[in-house]
Short mmCIF file of C-alpha atoms in Angstrom, two decimals:
data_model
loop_
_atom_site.label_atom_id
_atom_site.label_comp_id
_atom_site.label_asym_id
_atom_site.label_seq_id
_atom_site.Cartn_x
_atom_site.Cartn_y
_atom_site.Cartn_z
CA UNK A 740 164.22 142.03 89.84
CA UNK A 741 165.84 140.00 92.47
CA UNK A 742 169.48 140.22 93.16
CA UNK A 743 172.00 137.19 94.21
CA UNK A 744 172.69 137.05 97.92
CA UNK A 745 176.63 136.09 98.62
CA UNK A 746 176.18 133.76 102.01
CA UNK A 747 180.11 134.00 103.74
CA UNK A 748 180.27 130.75 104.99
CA UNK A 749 183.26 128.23 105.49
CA UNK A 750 182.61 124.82 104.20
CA UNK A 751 182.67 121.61 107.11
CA UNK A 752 186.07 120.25 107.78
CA UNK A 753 186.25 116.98 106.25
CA UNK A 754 186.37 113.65 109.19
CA UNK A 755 189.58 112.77 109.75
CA UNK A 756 188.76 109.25 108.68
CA UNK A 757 188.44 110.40 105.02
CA UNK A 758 192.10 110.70 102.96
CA UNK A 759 192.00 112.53 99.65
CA UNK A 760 193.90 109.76 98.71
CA UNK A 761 192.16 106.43 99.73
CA UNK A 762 192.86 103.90 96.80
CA UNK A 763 189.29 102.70 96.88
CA UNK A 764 187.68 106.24 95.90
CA UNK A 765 186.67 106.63 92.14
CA UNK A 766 185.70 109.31 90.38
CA UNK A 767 183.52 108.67 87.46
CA UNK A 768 182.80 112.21 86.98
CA UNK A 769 184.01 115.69 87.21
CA UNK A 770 181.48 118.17 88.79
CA UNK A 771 179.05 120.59 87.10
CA UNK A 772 180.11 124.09 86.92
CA UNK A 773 177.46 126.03 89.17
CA UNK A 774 174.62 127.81 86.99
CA UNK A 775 172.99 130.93 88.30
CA UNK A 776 169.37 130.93 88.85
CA UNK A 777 167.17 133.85 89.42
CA UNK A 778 164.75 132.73 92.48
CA UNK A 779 161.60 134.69 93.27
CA UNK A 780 160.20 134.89 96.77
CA UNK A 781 156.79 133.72 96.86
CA UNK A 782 153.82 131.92 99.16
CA UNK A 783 152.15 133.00 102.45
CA UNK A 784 154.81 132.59 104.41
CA UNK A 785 156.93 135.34 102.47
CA UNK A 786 153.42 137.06 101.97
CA UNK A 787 153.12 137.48 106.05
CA UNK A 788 156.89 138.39 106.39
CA UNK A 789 156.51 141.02 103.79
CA UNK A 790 152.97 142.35 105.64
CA UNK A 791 155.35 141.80 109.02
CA UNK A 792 158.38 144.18 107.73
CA UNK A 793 156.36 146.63 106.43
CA UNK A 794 154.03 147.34 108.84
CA UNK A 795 156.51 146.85 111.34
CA UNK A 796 154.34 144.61 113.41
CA UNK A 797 155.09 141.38 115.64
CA UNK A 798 153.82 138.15 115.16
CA UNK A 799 151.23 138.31 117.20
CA UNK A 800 150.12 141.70 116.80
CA UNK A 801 149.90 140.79 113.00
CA UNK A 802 147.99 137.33 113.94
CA UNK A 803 145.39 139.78 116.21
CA UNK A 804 144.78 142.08 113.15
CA UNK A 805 144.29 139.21 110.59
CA UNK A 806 141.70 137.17 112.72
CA UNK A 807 139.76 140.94 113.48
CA UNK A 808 140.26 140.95 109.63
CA UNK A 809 138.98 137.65 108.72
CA UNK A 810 135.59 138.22 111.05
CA UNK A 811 134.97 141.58 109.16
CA UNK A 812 135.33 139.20 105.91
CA UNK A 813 132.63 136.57 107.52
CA UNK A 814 130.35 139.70 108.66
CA UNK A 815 130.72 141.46 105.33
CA UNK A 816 130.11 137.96 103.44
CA UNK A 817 126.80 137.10 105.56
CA UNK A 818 125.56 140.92 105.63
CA UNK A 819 122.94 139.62 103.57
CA UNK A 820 122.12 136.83 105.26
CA UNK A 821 119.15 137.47 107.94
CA UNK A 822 120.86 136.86 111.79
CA UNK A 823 118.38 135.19 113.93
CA UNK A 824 118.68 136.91 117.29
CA UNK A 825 120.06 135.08 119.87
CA UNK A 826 117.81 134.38 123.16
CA UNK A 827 119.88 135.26 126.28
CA UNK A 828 118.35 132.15 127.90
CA UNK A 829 119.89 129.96 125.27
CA UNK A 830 123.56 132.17 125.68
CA UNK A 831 123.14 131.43 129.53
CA UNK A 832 122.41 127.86 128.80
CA UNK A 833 124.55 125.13 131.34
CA UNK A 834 126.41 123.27 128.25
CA UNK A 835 126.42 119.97 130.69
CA UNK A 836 122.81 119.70 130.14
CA UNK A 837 123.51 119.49 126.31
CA UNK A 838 121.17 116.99 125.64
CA UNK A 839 118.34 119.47 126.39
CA UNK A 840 120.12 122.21 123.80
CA UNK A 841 118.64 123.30 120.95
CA UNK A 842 121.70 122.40 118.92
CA UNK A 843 120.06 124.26 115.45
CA UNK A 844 119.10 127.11 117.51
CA UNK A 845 122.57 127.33 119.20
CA UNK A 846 123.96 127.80 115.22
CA UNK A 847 121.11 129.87 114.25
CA UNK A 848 119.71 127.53 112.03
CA UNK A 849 116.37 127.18 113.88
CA UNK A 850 114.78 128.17 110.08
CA UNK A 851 116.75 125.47 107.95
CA UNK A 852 116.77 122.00 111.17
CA UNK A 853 117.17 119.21 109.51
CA UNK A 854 117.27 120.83 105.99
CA UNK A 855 120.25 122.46 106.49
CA UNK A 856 123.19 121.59 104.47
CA UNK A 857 127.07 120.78 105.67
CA UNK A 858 127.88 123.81 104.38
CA UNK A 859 125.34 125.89 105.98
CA UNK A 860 126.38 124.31 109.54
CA UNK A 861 130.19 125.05 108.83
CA UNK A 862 129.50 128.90 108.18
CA UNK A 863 127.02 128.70 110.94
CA UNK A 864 129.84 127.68 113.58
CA UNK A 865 132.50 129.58 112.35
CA UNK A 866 130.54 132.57 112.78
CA UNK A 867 129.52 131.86 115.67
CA UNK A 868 132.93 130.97 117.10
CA UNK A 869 134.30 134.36 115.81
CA UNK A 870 131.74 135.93 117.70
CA UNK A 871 131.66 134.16 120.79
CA UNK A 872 135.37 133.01 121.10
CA UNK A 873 136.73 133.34 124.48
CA UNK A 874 140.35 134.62 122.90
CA UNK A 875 138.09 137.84 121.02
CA UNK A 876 136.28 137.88 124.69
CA UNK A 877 139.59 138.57 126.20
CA UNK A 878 141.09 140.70 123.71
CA UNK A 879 137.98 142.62 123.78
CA UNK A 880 137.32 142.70 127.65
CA UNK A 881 139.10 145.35 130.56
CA UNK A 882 140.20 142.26 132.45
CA UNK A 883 137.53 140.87 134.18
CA UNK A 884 136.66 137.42 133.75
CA UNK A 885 134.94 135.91 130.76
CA UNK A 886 132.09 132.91 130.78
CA UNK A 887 133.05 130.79 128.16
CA UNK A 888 129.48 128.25 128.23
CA UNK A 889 127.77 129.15 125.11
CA UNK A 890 130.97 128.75 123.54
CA UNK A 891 131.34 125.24 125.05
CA UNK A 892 127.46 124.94 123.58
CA UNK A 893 128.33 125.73 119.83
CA UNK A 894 131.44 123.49 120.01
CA UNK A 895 128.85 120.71 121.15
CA UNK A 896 126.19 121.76 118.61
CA UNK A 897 128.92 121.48 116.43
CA UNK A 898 129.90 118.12 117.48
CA UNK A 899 126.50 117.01 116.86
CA UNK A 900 125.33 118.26 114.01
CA UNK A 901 128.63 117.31 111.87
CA UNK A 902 128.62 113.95 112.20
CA UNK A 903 126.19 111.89 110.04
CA UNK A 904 125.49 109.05 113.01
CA UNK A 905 124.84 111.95 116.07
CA UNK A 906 122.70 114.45 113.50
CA UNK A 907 120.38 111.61 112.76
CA UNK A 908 119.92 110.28 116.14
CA UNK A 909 119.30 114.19 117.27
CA UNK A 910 116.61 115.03 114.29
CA UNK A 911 114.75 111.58 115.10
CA UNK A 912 113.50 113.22 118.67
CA UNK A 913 113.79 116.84 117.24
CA UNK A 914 110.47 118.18 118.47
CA UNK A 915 111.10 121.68 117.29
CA UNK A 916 111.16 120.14 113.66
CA UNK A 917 107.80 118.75 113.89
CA UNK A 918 105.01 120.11 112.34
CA UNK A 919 101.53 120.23 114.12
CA UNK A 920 98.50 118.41 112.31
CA UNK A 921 95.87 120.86 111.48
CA UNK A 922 92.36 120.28 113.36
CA UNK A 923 89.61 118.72 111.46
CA UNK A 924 87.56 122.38 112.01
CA UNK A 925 90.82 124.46 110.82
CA UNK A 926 89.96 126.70 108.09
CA UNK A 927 92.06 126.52 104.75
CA UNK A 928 93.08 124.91 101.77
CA UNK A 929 93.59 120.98 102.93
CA UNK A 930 96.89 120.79 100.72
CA UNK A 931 98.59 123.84 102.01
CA UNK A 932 97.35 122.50 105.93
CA UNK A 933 98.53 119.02 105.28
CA UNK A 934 101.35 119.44 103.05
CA UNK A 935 103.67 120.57 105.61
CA UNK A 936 103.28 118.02 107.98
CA UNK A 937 103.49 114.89 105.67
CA UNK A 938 106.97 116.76 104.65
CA UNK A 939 108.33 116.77 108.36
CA UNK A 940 106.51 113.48 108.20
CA UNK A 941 108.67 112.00 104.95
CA UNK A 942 112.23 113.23 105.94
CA UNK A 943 112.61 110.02 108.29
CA UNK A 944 111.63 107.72 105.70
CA UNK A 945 114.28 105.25 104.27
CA UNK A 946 112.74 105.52 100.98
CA UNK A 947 113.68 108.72 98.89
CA UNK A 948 112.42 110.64 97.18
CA UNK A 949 109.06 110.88 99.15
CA UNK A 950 105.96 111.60 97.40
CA UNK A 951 104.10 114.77 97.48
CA UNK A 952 100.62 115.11 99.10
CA UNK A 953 99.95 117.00 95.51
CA UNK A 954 96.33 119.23 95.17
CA UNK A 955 92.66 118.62 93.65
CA UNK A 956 93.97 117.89 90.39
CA UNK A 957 96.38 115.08 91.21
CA UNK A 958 95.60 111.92 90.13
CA UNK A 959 93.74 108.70 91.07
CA UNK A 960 96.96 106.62 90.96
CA UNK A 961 99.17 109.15 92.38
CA UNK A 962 97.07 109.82 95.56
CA UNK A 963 96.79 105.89 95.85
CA UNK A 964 100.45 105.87 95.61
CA UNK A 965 100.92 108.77 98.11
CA UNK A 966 98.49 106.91 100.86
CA UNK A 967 100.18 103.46 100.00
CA UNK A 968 103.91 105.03 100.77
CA UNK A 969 103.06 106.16 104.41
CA UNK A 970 101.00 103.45 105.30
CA UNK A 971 104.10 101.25 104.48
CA UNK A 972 106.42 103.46 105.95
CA UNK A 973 109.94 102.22 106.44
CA UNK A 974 110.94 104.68 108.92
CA UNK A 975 114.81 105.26 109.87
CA UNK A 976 114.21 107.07 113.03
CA UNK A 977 115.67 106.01 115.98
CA UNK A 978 115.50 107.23 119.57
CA UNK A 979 119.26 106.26 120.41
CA UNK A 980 119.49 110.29 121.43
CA UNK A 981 116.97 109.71 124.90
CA UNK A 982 119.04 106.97 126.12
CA UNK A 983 120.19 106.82 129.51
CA UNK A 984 123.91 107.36 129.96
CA UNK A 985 125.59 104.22 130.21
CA UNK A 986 128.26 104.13 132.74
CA UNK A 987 131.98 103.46 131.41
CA UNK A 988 133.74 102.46 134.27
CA UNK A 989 134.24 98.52 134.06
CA UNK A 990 133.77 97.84 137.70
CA UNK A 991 129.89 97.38 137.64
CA UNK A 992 129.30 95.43 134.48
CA UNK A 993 125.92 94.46 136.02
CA UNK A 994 124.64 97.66 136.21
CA UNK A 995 125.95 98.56 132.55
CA UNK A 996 123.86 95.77 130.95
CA UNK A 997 120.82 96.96 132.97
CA UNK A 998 121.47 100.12 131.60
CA UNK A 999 121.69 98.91 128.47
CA UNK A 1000 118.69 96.47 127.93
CA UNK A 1001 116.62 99.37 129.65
CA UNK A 1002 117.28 101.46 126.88
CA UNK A 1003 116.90 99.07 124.05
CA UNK A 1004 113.33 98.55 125.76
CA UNK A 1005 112.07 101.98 126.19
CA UNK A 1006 113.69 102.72 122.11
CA UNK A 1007 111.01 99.84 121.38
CA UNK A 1008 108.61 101.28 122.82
CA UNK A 1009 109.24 104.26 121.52
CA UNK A 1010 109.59 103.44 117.91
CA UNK A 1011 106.27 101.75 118.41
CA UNK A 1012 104.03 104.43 119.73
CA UNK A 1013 105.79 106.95 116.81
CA UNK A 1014 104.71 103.78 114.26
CA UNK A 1015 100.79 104.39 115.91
CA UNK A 1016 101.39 107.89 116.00
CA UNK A 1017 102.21 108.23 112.24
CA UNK A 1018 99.18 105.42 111.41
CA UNK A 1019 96.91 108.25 112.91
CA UNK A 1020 98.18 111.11 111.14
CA UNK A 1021 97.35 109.07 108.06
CA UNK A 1022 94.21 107.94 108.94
CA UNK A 1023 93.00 111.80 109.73
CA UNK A 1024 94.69 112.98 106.29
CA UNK A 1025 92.94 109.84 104.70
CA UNK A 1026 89.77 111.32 106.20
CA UNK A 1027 89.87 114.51 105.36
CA UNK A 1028 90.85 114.42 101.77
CA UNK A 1029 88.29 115.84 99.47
CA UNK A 1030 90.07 113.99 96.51
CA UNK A 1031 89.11 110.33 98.06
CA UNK A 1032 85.35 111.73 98.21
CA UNK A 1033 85.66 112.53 94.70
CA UNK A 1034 86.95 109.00 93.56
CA UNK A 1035 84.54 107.82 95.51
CA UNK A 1036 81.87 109.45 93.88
CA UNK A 1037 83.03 108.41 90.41
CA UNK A 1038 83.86 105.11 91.16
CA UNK A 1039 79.89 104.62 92.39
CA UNK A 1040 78.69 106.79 89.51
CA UNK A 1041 80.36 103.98 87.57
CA UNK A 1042 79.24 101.36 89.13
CA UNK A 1043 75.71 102.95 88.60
CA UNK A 1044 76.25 103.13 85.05
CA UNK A 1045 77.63 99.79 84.35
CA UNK A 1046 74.47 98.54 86.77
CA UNK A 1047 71.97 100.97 85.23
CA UNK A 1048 73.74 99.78 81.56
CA UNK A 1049 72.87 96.22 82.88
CA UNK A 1050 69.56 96.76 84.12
CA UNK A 1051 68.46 98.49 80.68
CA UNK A 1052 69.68 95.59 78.72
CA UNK A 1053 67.94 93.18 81.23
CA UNK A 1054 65.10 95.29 80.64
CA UNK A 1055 65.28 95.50 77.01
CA UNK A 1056 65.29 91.97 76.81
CA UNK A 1057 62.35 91.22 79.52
CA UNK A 1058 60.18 93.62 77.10
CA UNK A 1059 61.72 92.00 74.00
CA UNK A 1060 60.29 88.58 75.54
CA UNK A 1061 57.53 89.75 76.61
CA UNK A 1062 56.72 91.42 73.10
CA UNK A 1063 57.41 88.16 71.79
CA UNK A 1064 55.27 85.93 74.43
CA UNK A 1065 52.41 88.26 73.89
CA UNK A 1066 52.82 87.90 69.92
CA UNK A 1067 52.98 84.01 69.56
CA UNK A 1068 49.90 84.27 72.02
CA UNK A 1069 48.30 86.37 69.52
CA UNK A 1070 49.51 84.20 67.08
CA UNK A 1071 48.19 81.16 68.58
CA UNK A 1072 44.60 82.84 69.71
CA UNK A 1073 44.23 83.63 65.73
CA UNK A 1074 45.26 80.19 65.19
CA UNK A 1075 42.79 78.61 67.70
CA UNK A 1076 40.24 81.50 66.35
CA UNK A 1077 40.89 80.06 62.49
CA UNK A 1078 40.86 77.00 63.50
CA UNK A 1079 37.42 77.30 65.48
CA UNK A 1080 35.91 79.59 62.42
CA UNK A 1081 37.37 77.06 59.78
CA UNK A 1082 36.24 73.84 62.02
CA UNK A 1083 32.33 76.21 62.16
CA UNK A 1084 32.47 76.49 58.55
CA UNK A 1085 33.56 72.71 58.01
CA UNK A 1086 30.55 71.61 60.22
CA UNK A 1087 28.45 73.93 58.16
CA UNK A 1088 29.85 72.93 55.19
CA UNK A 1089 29.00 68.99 56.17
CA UNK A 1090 26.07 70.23 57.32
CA UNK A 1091 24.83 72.34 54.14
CA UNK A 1092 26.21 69.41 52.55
CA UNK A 1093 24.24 66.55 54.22
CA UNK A 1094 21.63 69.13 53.54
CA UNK A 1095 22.11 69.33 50.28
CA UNK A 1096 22.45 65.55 49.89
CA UNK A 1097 18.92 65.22 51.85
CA UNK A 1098 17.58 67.81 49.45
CA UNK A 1099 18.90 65.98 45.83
CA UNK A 1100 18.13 62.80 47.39
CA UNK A 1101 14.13 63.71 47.74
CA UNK A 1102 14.42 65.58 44.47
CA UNK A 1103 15.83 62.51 42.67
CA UNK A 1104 12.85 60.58 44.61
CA UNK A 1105 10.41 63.00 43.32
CA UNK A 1106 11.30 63.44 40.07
CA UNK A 1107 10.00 59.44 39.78
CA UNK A 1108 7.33 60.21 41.73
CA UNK A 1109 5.84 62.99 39.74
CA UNK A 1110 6.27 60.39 35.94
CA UNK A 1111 4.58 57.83 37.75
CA UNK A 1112 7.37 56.07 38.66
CA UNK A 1113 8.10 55.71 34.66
CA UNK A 1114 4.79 53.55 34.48
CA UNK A 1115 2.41 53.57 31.27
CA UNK A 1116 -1.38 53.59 31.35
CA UNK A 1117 -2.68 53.87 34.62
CA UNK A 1118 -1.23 53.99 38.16
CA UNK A 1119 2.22 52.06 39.43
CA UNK A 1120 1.98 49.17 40.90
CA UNK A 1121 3.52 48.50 44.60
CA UNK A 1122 6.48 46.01 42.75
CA UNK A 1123 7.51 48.76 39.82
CA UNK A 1124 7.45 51.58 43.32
CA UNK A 1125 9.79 49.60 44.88
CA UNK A 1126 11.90 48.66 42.15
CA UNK A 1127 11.81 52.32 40.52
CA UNK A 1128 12.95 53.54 44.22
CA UNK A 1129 15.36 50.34 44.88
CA UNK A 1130 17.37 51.42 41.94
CA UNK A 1131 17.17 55.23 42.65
CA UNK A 1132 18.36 54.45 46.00
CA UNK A 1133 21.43 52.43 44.82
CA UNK A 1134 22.13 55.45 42.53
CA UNK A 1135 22.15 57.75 45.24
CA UNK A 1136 24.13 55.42 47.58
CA UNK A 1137 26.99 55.10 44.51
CA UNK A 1138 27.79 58.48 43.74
CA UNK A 1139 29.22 61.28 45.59
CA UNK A 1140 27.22 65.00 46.82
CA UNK A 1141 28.73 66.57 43.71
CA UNK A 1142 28.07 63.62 41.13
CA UNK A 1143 24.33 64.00 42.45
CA UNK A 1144 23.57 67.27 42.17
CA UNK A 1145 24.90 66.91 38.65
CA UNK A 1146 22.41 64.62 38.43
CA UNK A 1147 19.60 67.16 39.86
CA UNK A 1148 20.56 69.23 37.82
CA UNK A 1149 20.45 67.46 34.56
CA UNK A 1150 16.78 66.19 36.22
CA UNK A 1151 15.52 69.71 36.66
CA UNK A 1152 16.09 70.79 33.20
CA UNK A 1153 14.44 67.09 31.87
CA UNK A 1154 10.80 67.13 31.08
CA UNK A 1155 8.96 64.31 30.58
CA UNK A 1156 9.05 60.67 31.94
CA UNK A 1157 11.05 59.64 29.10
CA UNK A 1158 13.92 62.09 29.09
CA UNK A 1159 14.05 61.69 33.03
CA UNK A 1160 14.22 57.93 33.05
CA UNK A 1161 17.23 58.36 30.13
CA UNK A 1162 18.90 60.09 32.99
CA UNK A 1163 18.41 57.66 35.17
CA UNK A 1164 19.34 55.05 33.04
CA UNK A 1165 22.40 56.81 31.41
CA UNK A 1166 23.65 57.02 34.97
CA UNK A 1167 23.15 53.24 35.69
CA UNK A 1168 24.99 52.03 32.45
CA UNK A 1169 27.78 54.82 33.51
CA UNK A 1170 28.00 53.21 36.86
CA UNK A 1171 28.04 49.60 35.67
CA UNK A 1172 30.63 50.68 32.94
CA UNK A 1173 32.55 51.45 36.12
CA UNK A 1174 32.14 48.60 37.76
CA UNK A 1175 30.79 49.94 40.75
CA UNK A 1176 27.14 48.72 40.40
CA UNK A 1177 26.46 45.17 38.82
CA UNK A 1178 24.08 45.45 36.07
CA UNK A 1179 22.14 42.46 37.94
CA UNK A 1180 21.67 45.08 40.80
CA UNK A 1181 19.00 47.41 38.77
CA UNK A 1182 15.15 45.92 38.94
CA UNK A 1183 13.56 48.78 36.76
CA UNK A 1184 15.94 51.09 35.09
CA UNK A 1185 18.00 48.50 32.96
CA UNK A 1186 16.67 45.48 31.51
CA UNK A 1187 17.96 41.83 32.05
#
């Protein structure tokens, strides 16, 4: 527990200015009696006195053994961290030619470039500083003198690579960071060959997040998208970092601007060639993608099929029209053949009929022939011939083919010149009943 501490001190002698008994001072209140507090020491400050008193050390013997201290911390922190040796060219390195540095190698952070974080490039300087510090040099050294130009190096690397504005402008000409395009006769997988370099590729673009090459079973849309990004790159990288120191005196303005525009020119030119540079590196990815082959393929087997579907249906229908053509042919040749057999058959129909006709008509003449013309006792005269055939001939010339072989037919079963001239006369009064014959007409059959 802490104990009071009595300070013997004699209060300041009031100015002789001041009287206890000016008229003007007031007193609106009495003071507080004093309260005892119990106060504990605490903080670094009493922390490093304390370490101070009871080590009995000085202050700077106890500020030497706290910075050895705090390296062993850093060492035993990053013990399982793997060190990348350090090249006793780049420790010998002229840190006025900085530009030339390897500022990620200076750190050791030649693994992580531009992927390292903040944090990474703070521990990577402060252990470097606590190894390479020209004070630990000194301390560490029998007296003779120390360089202290790598040190000078990491400071700059340092400088660099913790501002925003200078680490950008140093990982746009980073060459170390760049990854070399495979060879079109390099033997691999194409996505593990080309995936690292369209990374390195990506990290300048101002576009984030940048797609992924992907592998053989990435889609049609996604590698369209992937080829689409990079041939529209929107690329942040500048080559501010190559430009020629410009002078900063003010006496030779002249050669300032000259400086000046020269640089602006040859970043132009620069930032076009890397623009034709990158189109390349797309074009031989483009061209050696086996997806794009693939797509390629489909998209012409589908084509096929839609053509092939469209050639079938034309097809289909060509045979469908041609099935029908050749059946209203056919339809039409039996047609033209029915109508040529039915026109035959009508001609010999006319003609068995004018045949028949010819045939009834001598019958009819014959059956007056053989009853003598319906004469009695003896021959016919030439008058009752003609009148007997006059009137058969008007019979014949009145009624139709079937109406006369009726007729025949009645004839044929008639014997006798009496029951064959009733015939013949039943006809006549049937055909002047009609009215197609005047009874005037017959000479022999009907009587006046």
């Amino acid at each position: 527990m802490a104990t009071a501490l009595k300070i013997a001190k004699p209060l300041p002698v009031l100015s002789g200015e001041w009287a206890g008994g000016d008229s003007g001072f007031v007193s609106h209140a009495s003071i507080t009696s004093p309260i005892n507090r119990k106060l504990e020491p605490l903080g670094p400050h009493f922390l490093a006195h304390a370490r101070r008193k009871r080590h009995s050390r000085t202050f700077s013997e106890d500020d030497r053994i706290q910075a050895e201290q705090t390296v062993k911390n850093v060492e035993d922190d990053d013990a399982n961290e793997i060190e990348e040796p350090e090249d006793p060219m780049l420790t010998s390195r002229d840190p006025k030619d900085w530009k030339n540095q390897d500022h990620y190698a200076v750190l050791g952070l030649s693994r992580f470039r531009w992927r390292a974080t903040d944090e990474q490039i703070k521990k990577a300087h402060r252990k470097k500083v606590l190894k390479h510090h020209p004070d630990k040099k000194a301390a560490s050294s029998s007296g003779e003198q120390q360089d202290d130009s790598f040190f000078k190096c990491i400071q700059k690397a340092m400088e660099i690579l913790s501002d925003n504005t200078k680490r950008r402008q140093y990982d746009s000409v980073d060459e170390n960071a760049e990854v070399d395009q495979p060879s079109k006769k390099a033997k691999g997988s194409f996505y593990k060959l080309w995936s690292p370099v369209m990374a390195a590729e990506g990290r300048f673009s101002k576009k984030q997040p940048v797609p992924r090459l992907g592998d053989d079973k990435s889609s049609k849309e996604h590698v369209e998208a992937f080829y689409n990004f990079f041939y529209n790159f929107d690329s942040w990288r500048t080559f501010e970092y190559l430009d020629e120191d410009v002078p900063d005196d003010n006496e030779n303005r002249d050669q300032k601007r000259y400086v000046e525009r020269k640089n602006k020119a040859a970043r132009a030119k620069r930032k076009s060639e890397d623009i034709a540079r990158l189109r390349k590196v797309v074009d031989d990815c483009l061209g050696l993608d086996p997806r794009i082959k693939i797509f390629k393929d489909q998209e012409r087997a589908q084509r096929n099929a839609k053509k092939n579907a469209r050639e079938a249906e034309e097809k289909k229908a060509a045979e469908e029209a041609a099935k029908k053509a050749e059946e209203e042919a056919k339809r039409k040749a039996e047609e033209e053949e029915a109508s040529k057999a039915a026109k035959v058959d009508s001609k010999k129909a006319k003609e068995a009929a004018k045949k028949a006709v010819k045939v009834n008509r001598r019958a009819l003449k014959a059956a007056v022939k053989d009853n003598n013309y319906f004469a009695e006792g003896g021959a016919a005269s030439a008058a009752v011939v003609d009148n007997v055939l006059s009137d058969v001939e008007l019979i014949q010339g009145k009624v139709d083919p079937d109406e006369l072989a009726e007729l025949v037919k009645k004839l044929s079963v008639s014997s006798g010149a009496e029951a064959v001239k009733a015939v013949y006369v039943e006809k006549a009064d049937e055909l002047v009943a009609k009215g197609v014959v005047a009874k005037a007409d017959f000479k022999a059959l009907i009587s006046a």
